[in-house]
Amino acid sequence: MAPFAFQRVHYPANRLHFSAWIPVMRRLRWLLVLILCTGLIAPAFAADEPAGLQVGQEAPAFRLEDQNGKWVTPADFHGHYLVMYFYPKDFTPGCTTEVCTFRDDIAKLRKAGADVVGVSLDDVKSHAEFAAKYHVPFPLLADSDRSVSTTYGVLKSGSHYAKRTTFLIDPQGKIARIYEDVDPEKNSGQVMSDLAALKVAP
């Protein structure tokens, strides 16, 4: 009896062996992983993106502590205009210029029917020291958990600072003006000009 002989299989020239597909499958696997990771990571970054607040919208509510440990809410300013300015950090040059400009103009702003609050991610202790050093006569609010900065859309993505943005909120609690990337030295004057214009508008 003749011994059993294995028959050699010959693949057609136009047919790829399975091993030839391995590099292609590896590439497809990494492409799939990349797509899945992008889908998971994108929402995390989107959480810090601007909320897109517009003039005429209801200003988001907030409840934050000031430099004296007092809780402050929009109800404290009912019936007045509110200048709510966000700034990056206590004791930095631009933020010092801005707080001192609002400080120097506070009497004019109050005469025009507006109150002022500053907001940053610094804590109450930092605000207390900053306010004491520069004799700040209005609340500096501590948004340490970033919640209000996020709601107002001013938190820089991937950063520990709020963007320099000012909201002028009318006595009914609606956003009357939004000032982005403001000049720390000129913003107070811009607000006073707009307050005058808003009061004569029909």
Coordinates of C-alpha atoms in Angstrom, one line a residue:
M1 CA 0.0 0.0 0.0
A2 CA 1.4 3.3 -1.0
P3 CA 2.1 5.8 1.9
F4 CA -0.4 8.7 2.3
A5 CA 0.9 11.8 0.6
F6 CA -0.2 15.3 1.6
Q7 CA -1.5 17.2 -1.3
R8 CA 0.0 20.7 -1.7
V9 CA -2.5 23.4 -2.1
H10 CA -1.7 26.0 -4.6
Y11 CA -3.4 29.4 -4.3
P12 CA -4.3 31.3 -7.4
A13 CA -2.0 34.2 -8.2
N14 CA -4.8 36.7 -7.7
R15 CA -5.8 35.4 -4.2
L16 CA -4.0 36.8 -1.1
H17 CA -3.0 34.4 1.7
F18 CA -4.5 35.1 5.1
S19 CA -1.1 36.2 6.5
A20 CA -1.1 39.0 3.9
W21 CA -4.2 40.5 5.6
I22 CA -2.6 40.7 9.1
P23 CA -0.9 44.2 8.6
V24 CA -4.2 45.5 7.1
M25 CA -6.2 44.2 10.0
R26 CA -3.8 45.7 12.6
R27 CA -4.1 49.1 10.9
L28 CA -7.9 48.9 10.9
R29 CA -7.8 47.9 14.6
W30 CA -5.8 51.0 15.5
L31 CA -8.1 53.2 13.4
L32 CA -11.1 51.9 15.3
V33 CA -9.4 52.6 18.6
L34 CA -8.6 56.1 17.5
I35 CA -12.2 56.8 16.4
L36 CA -13.6 55.5 19.7
C37 CA -11.1 57.5 21.8
T38 CA -11.9 60.7 19.9
G39 CA -15.6 60.2 20.5
L40 CA -15.0 59.8 24.3
I41 CA -12.5 62.6 24.7
A42 CA -14.3 65.3 22.6
P43 CA -17.2 65.7 25.1
A44 CA -14.7 66.2 28.0
F45 CA -13.2 69.2 26.1
A46 CA -16.6 70.5 25.0
A47 CA -17.6 70.9 28.7
D48 CA -15.2 73.8 29.0
E49 CA -16.2 75.5 25.7
P50 CA -18.1 78.8 25.8
A51 CA -21.7 78.5 26.7
G52 CA -22.5 81.0 23.9
L53 CA -24.5 83.5 26.0
Q54 CA -26.1 86.2 24.0
V55 CA -27.4 89.7 24.6
G56 CA -31.0 89.6 25.6
Q57 CA -30.7 86.2 27.4
E58 CA -31.5 85.7 31.0
A59 CA -28.2 85.9 33.0
P60 CA -27.4 82.5 34.6
A61 CA -27.9 82.4 38.4
F62 CA -25.0 82.2 40.7
R63 CA -24.2 81.8 44.4
L64 CA -20.6 82.6 45.4
E65 CA -18.6 83.8 48.4
D66 CA -17.0 87.2 48.4
Q67 CA -13.7 88.3 50.0
N68 CA -15.5 88.6 53.4
G69 CA -17.0 85.1 53.3
K70 CA -20.5 86.5 52.5
W71 CA -22.6 84.6 50.0
V72 CA -23.7 86.7 47.1
T73 CA -26.5 86.0 44.6
P74 CA -28.2 88.0 41.8
A75 CA -31.1 88.9 44.2
D76 CA -28.7 91.2 46.1
F77 CA -28.7 93.5 43.0
H78 CA -32.3 93.3 42.1
G79 CA -33.5 96.6 40.4
H80 CA -29.9 97.7 39.6
Y81 CA -27.6 97.1 36.7
L82 CA -24.9 94.6 37.5
V83 CA -21.4 94.8 36.1
M84 CA -20.1 91.3 36.4
Y85 CA -16.5 91.1 35.2
F86 CA -14.4 87.9 35.0
Y87 CA -10.7 88.1 35.3
P88 CA -7.8 85.6 35.3
K89 CA -6.0 85.9 38.6
D90 CA -5.5 88.1 41.7
F91 CA -2.3 90.2 41.9
T92 CA -1.4 89.9 38.2
P93 CA -0.7 93.2 36.4
G94 CA -3.7 93.3 34.1
C95 CA -6.1 92.2 36.8
T96 CA -4.7 94.8 39.3
T97 CA -5.2 97.5 36.7
E98 CA -8.7 96.4 36.1
V99 CA -9.8 96.2 39.7
C100 CA -8.2 99.6 40.5
T101 CA -10.0 101.2 37.5
F102 CA -13.4 99.9 38.6
R103 CA -12.5 100.9 42.2
D104 CA -11.7 104.5 41.0
D105 CA -15.0 104.7 39.0
I106 CA -17.2 103.0 41.5
A107 CA -18.9 106.2 42.6
K108 CA -19.8 107.1 39.0
L109 CA -21.0 103.6 38.3
R110 CA -23.2 103.6 41.3
K111 CA -24.6 107.0 40.4
A112 CA -25.5 105.5 37.0
G113 CA -27.4 102.8 38.8
A114 CA -24.9 99.9 38.5
D115 CA -23.2 97.6 41.0
V116 CA -19.9 95.8 40.4
V117 CA -18.6 92.3 41.1
G118 CA -15.4 90.7 40.1
V119 CA -15.1 87.0 39.6
S120 CA -12.1 84.7 39.3
L121 CA -11.1 81.1 40.2
D122 CA -9.1 82.3 43.2
D123 CA -10.3 81.3 46.7
V124 CA -11.8 83.6 49.4
K125 CA -8.4 84.0 51.1
S126 CA -6.7 85.3 48.0
H127 CA -9.6 87.6 47.3
A128 CA -9.4 89.0 50.9
E129 CA -5.7 89.8 50.5
F130 CA -6.2 91.3 47.0
A131 CA -9.1 93.4 48.2
A132 CA -7.3 94.6 51.3
K133 CA -4.2 95.6 49.4
Y134 CA -6.0 97.6 46.8
H135 CA -8.9 98.8 48.9
V136 CA -11.6 97.2 46.7
P137 CA -15.0 98.6 47.6
F138 CA -17.1 95.9 45.9
P139 CA -17.4 92.1 46.1
L140 CA -14.8 89.8 44.6
L141 CA -16.4 86.4 44.1
A142 CA -14.5 83.1 44.5
D143 CA -15.5 80.7 41.8
S144 CA -13.1 78.0 43.1
D145 CA -15.0 75.1 41.6
R146 CA -15.3 76.8 38.2
S147 CA -19.0 76.3 38.0
V148 CA -20.0 79.9 37.3
S149 CA -17.2 80.5 34.9
T150 CA -18.2 77.4 33.0
T151 CA -21.9 78.4 33.0
Y152 CA -21.0 81.9 31.6
G153 CA -18.7 80.4 29.0
V154 CA -15.5 82.2 30.1
L155 CA -13.4 79.3 31.3
K156 CA -10.4 78.7 29.0
S157 CA -10.3 75.2 27.8
G158 CA -7.6 73.2 29.5
S159 CA -6.7 76.3 31.6
H160 CA -6.9 77.3 35.3
Y161 CA -8.0 80.8 34.4
A162 CA -11.1 82.6 33.3
K163 CA -11.0 84.7 30.2
R164 CA -11.2 88.5 30.7
T165 CA -14.9 89.0 30.0
T166 CA -17.5 91.5 31.3
F167 CA -21.3 91.1 31.4
L168 CA -23.5 94.1 31.9
I169 CA -26.8 92.7 33.3
D170 CA -29.9 94.9 33.3
P171 CA -32.3 95.4 36.3
Q172 CA -34.5 92.6 35.0
G173 CA -31.7 90.1 35.1
K174 CA -31.1 90.0 31.3
I175 CA -27.7 90.4 29.6
A176 CA -27.5 93.9 28.1
R177 CA -23.9 93.9 26.9
I178 CA -21.0 91.4 26.6
Y179 CA -17.4 92.6 26.5
E180 CA -14.8 90.0 25.4
D181 CA -11.0 90.2 25.6
V182 CA -11.4 93.6 27.3
D183 CA -8.7 96.2 27.9
P184 CA -8.3 96.3 31.7
E185 CA -7.8 100.0 31.7
K186 CA -10.7 100.9 29.4
N187 CA -13.5 98.5 30.3
S188 CA -15.0 100.6 33.1
G189 CA -15.3 103.6 30.7
Q190 CA -16.9 101.4 28.1
V191 CA -19.5 100.2 30.6
M192 CA -20.3 103.7 31.7
S193 CA -20.8 104.9 28.1
D194 CA -23.1 101.9 27.5
L195 CA -25.1 102.6 30.7
A196 CA -25.7 106.1 29.5
A197 CA -26.8 104.9 26.1
L198 CA -29.1 102.2 27.6
K199 CA -30.9 104.7 29.8
V200 CA -31.8 107.0 26.8
A201 CA -32.8 104.1 24.5
P202 CA -36.5 103.7 24.0

